[in-house]
CSV table of C-alpha atoms in Angstrom, one decimal:
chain,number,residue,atom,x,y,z
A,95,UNK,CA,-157.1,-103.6,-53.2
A,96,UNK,CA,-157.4,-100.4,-50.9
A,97,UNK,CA,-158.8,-97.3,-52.8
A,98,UNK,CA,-157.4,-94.0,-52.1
A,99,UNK,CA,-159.5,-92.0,-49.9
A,100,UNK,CA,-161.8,-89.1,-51.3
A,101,UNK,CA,-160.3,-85.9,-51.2
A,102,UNK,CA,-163.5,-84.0,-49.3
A,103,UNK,CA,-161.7,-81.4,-48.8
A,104,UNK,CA,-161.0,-80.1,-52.0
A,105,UNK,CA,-164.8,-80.6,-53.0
A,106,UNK,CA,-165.8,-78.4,-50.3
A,107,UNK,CA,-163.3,-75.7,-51.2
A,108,UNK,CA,-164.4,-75.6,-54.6
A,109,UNK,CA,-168.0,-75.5,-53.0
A,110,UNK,CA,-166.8,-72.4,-51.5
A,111,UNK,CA,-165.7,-71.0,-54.2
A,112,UNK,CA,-168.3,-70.9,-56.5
A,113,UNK,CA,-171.0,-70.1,-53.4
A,114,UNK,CA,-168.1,-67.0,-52.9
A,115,UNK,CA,-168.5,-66.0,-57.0
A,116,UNK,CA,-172.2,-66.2,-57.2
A,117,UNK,CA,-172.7,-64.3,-53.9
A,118,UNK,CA,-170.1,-61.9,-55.3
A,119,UNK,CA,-172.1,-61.6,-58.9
A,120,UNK,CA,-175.4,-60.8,-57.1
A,121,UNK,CA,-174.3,-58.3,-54.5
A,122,UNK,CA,-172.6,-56.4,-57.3
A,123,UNK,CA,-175.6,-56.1,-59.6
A,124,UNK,CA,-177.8,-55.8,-56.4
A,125,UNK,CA,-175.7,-52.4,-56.3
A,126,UNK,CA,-175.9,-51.3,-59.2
A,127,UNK,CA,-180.0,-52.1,-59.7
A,128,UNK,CA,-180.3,-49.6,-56.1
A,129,UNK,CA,-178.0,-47.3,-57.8
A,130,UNK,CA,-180.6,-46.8,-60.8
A,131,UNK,CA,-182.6,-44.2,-60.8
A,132,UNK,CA,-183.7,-43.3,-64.2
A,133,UNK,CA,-183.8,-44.1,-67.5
A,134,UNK,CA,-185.0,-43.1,-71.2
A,135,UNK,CA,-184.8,-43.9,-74.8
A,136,UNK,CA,-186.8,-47.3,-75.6
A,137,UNK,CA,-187.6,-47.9,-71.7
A,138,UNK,CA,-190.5,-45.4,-72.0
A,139,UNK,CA,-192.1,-47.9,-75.1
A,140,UNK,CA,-191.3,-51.0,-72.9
A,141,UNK,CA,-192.8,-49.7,-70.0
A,142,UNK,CA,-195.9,-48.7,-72.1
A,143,UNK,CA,-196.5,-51.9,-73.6
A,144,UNK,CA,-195.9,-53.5,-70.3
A,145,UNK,CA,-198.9,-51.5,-68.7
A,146,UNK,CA,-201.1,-51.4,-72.0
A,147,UNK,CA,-200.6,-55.5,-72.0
A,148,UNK,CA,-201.8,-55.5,-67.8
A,149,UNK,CA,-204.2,-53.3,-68.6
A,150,UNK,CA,-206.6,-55.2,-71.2
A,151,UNK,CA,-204.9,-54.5,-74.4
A,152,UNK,CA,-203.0,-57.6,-75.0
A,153,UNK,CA,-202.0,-56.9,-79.0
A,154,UNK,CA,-200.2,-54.0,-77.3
A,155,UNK,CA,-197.3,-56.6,-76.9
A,156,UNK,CA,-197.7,-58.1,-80.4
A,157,UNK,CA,-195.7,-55.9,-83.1
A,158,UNK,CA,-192.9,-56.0,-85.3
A,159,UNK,CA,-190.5,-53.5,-83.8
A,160,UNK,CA,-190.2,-55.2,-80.1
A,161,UNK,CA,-190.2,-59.2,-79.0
A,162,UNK,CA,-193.1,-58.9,-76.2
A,163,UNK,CA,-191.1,-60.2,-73.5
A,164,UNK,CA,-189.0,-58.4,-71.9
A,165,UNK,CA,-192.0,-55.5,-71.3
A,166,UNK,CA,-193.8,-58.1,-70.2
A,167,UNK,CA,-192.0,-59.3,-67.6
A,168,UNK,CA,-191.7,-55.4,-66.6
A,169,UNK,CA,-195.3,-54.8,-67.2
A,170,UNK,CA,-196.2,-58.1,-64.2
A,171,UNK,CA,-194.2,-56.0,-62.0
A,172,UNK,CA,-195.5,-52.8,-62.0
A,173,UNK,CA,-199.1,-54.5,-62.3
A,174,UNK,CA,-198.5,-56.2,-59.1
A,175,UNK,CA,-196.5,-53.3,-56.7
A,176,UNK,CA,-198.6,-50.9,-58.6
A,177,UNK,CA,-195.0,-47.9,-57.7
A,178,UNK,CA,-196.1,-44.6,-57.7
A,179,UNK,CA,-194.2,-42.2,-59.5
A,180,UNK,CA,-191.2,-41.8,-57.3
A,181,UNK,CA,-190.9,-45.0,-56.8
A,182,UNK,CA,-190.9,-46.7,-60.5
A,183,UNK,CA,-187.6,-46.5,-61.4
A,184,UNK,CA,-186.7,-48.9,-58.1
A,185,UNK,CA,-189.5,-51.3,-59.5
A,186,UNK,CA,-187.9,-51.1,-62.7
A,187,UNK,CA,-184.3,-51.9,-61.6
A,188,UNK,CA,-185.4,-54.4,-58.9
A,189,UNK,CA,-186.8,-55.9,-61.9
A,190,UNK,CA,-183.6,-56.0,-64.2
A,191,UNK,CA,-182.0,-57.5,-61.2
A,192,UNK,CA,-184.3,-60.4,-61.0
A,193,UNK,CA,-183.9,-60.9,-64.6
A,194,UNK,CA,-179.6,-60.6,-63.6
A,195,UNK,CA,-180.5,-62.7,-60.9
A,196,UNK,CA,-181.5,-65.4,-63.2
A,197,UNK,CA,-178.9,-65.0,-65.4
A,198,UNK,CA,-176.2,-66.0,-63.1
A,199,UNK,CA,-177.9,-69.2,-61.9
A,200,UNK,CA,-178.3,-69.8,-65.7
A,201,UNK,CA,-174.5,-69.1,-66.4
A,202,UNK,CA,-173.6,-71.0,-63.7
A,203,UNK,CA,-175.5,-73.9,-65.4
A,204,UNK,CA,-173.6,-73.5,-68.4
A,205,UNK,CA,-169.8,-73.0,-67.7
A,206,UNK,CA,-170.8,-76.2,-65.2
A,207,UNK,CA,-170.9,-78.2,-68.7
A,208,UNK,CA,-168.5,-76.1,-70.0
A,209,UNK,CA,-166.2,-77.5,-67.4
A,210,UNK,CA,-167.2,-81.0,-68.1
A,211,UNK,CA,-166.5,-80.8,-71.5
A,212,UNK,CA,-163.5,-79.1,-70.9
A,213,UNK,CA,-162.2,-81.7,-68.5
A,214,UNK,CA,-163.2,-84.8,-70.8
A,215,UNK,CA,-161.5,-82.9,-73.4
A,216,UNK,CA,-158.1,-82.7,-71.3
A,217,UNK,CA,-157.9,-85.6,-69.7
A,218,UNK,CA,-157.6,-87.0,-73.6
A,219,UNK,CA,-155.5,-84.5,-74.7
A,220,UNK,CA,-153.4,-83.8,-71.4
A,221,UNK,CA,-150.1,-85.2,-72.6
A,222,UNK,CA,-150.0,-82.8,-75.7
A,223,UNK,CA,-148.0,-80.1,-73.5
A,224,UNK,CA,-150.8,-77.4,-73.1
A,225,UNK,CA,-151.4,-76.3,-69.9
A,226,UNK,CA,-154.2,-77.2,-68.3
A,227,UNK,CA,-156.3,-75.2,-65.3
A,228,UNK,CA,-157.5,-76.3,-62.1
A,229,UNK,CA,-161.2,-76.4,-61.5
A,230,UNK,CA,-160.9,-73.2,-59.2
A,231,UNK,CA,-158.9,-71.2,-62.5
A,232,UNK,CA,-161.7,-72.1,-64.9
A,233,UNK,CA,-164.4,-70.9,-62.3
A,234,UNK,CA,-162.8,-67.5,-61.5
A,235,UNK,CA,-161.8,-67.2,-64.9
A,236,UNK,CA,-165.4,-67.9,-66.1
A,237,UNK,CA,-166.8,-65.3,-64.0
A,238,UNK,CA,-164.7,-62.8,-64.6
A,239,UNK,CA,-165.8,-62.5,-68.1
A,240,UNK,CA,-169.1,-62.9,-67.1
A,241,UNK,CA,-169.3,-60.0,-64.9
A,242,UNK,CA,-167.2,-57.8,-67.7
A,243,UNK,CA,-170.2,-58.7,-69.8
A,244,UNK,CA,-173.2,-58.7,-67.9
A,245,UNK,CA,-173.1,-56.2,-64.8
A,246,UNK,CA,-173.5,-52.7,-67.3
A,247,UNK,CA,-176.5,-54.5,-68.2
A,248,UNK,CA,-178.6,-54.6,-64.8
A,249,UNK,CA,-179.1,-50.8,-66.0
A,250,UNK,CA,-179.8,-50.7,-69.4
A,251,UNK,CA,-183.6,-51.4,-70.6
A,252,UNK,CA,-182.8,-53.1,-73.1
A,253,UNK,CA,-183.7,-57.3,-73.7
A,254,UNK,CA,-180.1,-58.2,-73.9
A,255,UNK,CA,-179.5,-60.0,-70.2
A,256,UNK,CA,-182.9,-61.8,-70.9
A,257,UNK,CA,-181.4,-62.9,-74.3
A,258,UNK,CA,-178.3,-64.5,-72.5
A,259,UNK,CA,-180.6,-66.4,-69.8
A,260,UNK,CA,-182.3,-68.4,-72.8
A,261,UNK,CA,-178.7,-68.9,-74.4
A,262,UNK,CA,-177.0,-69.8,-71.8
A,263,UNK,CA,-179.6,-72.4,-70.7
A,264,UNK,CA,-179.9,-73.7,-74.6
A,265,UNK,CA,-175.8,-73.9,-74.8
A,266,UNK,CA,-176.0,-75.7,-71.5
A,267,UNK,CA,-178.1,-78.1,-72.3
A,268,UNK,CA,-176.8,-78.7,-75.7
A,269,UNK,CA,-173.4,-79.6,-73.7
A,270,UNK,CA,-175.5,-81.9,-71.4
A,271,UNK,CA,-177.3,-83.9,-74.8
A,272,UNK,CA,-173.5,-84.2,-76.0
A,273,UNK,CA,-172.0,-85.3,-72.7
A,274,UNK,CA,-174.9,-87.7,-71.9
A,275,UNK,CA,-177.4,-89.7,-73.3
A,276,UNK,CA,-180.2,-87.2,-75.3
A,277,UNK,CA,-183.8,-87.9,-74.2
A,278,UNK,CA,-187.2,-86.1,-76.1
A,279,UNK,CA,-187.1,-84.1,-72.8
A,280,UNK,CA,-184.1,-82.9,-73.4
A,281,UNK,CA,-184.9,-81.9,-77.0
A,282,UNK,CA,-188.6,-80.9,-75.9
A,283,UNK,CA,-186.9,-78.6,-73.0
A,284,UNK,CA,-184.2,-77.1,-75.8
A,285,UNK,CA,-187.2,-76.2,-78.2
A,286,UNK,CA,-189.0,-74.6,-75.2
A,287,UNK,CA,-186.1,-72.4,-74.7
A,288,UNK,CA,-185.4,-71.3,-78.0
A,289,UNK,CA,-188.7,-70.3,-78.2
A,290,UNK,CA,-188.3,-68.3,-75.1
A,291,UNK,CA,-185.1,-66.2,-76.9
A,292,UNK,CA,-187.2,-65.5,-79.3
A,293,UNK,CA,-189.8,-64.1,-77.7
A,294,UNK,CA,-187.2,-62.0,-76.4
A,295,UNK,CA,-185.1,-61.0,-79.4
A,296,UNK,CA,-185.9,-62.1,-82.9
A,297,UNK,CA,-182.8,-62.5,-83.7
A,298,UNK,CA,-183.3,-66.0,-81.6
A,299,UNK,CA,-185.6,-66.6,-85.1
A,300,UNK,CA,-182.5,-68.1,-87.6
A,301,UNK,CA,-180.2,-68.8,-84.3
A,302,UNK,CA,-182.6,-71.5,-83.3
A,303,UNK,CA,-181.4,-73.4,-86.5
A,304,UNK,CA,-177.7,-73.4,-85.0
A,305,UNK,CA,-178.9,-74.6,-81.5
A,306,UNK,CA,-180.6,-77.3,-83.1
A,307,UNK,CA,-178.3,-78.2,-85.4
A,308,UNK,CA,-175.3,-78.2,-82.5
A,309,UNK,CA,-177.4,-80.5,-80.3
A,310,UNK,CA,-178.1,-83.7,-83.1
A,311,UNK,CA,-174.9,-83.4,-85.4
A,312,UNK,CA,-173.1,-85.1,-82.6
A,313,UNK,CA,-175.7,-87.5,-82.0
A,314,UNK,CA,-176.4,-88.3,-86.0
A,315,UNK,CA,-175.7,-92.0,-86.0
A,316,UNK,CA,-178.0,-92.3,-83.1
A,317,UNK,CA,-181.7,-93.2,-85.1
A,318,UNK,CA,-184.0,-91.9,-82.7
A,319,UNK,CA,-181.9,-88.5,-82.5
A,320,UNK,CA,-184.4,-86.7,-86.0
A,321,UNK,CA,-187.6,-87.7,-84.3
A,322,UNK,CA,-186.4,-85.8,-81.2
A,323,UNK,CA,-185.1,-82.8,-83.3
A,324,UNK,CA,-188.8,-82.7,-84.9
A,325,UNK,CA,-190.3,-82.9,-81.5
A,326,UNK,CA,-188.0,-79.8,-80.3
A,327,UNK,CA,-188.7,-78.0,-83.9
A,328,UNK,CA,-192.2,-78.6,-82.9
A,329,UNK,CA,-192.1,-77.2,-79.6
A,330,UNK,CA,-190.5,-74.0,-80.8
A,331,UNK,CA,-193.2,-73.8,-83.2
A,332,UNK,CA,-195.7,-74.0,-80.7
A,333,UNK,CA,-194.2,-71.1,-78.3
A,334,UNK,CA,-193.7,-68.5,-81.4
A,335,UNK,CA,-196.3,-69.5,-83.7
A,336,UNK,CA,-199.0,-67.8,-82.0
A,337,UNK,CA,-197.0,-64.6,-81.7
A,338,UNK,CA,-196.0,-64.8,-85.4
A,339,UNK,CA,-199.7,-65.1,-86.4
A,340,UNK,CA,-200.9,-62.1,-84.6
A,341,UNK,CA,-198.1,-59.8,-86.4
């Protein structure tokens, strides 16, 4: 039997295009972060704890009113370039652009499994008379709303696009445990990232429930899938229980 050849070419133009939409997604919010010039409101307390934390006062990062991470990921950065005064505000946007930067390779992860579910899903239900898109469609039509959502954000000072890095890598990965076999890495890795969001935003705090739930209910007739759940619940317990104590 002679198997039909490999079509290369259409896997190198959908290459392409998604090199073409993440190069397009970074030069915007590359923009926008040299565009930045000031900023107010809760930046001021960010910064603050940021520099307090680099500056030996490590509880300055440990209250009730703001998850430490985000102004400590501004507070390395200004610790290590050390700006002077007119030159902060292009530290602190350079800074929210690393932190976009990371969320596209992070989306990109996720609507990735997104588009393997989605083609598992049609291919099954294909005959039901719904149209279906092309790889290419669900890429460009993925990014738009990604960029709708996320490039006002490379301005604002505010822990929201760090938030969506630690999602989208926890819904990711939840798609990957459902489309292949789960392993205590897997679940181990999922903890460590819901940890993570939390340490960004509690709100991550009762939203870790759902992740975990989403990534064994599909796996509940497997019998090693609860000892991997306790391993992740673990995990997470590990990263925010420290934090938690000091407050």
């Amino acid at each position: 039997m002679i198997l039909p050849p490999i079509n290369r070419e259409t896997d190198s133009g959908q290459s392409r295009l998604k090199l073409v939409l993440c190069s397009v997604s970074i030069s915007l919010g590359l923009i926008l972060a040299l565009c930045g010039d000031s900023y107010g409101g809760d930046a001021v307390s960010y910064l603050d704890m940021g520099d307090s934390f680099f500056s030996g006062d490590w509880r300055a990062i440990v209250n009730a009113l703001w998850s430490p991470l985000f102004p400590f990921l501004h507070g390395l950065t200004r610790w290590v370039f050390q700006p002077s005064m007119r030159w902060e505000p292009m530290v602190v946007y350079l800074t929210n652009f690393l932190i976009y930067l990371t969320t596209v390779v992070s989306f990109h992860f996720f609507w990735g499994e997104v588009l393997r579910l989605y083609k598992r899903m049609s291919g099954r239900e294909g005959q039901n008379g719904f149209a279906i898109l092309s790889d290419s469609e669900f890429w460009v039509f993925g990014y738009a709303i990604f960029l709708f959502m996320h490039l006002q954000l490379v301005t604002s000072m505010h822990p929201d696009m760090l938030l969506s890095v630690f999602v989208y890598l926890s819904a990711g990965l939840i798609l990957r445990i459902r489309l292949d076999d789960p392993t205590l890495a897997r679940f181990c890795l999922l903890g460590l990232l819901l940890g993570l969001g939390f340490l960004t935003k509690a709100v991550m705090l009762p939203l870790a429930g759902v992740f975990l739930a989403a990534a064994v209910l599909p796996n509940l007739r497997r019998n090693f899938v609860f000892p991997y759940a306790l391993a992740s619940a673990l995990v997470f317990s590990a990263v925010v229980g420290p934090y938690l104590f000091e407050l």
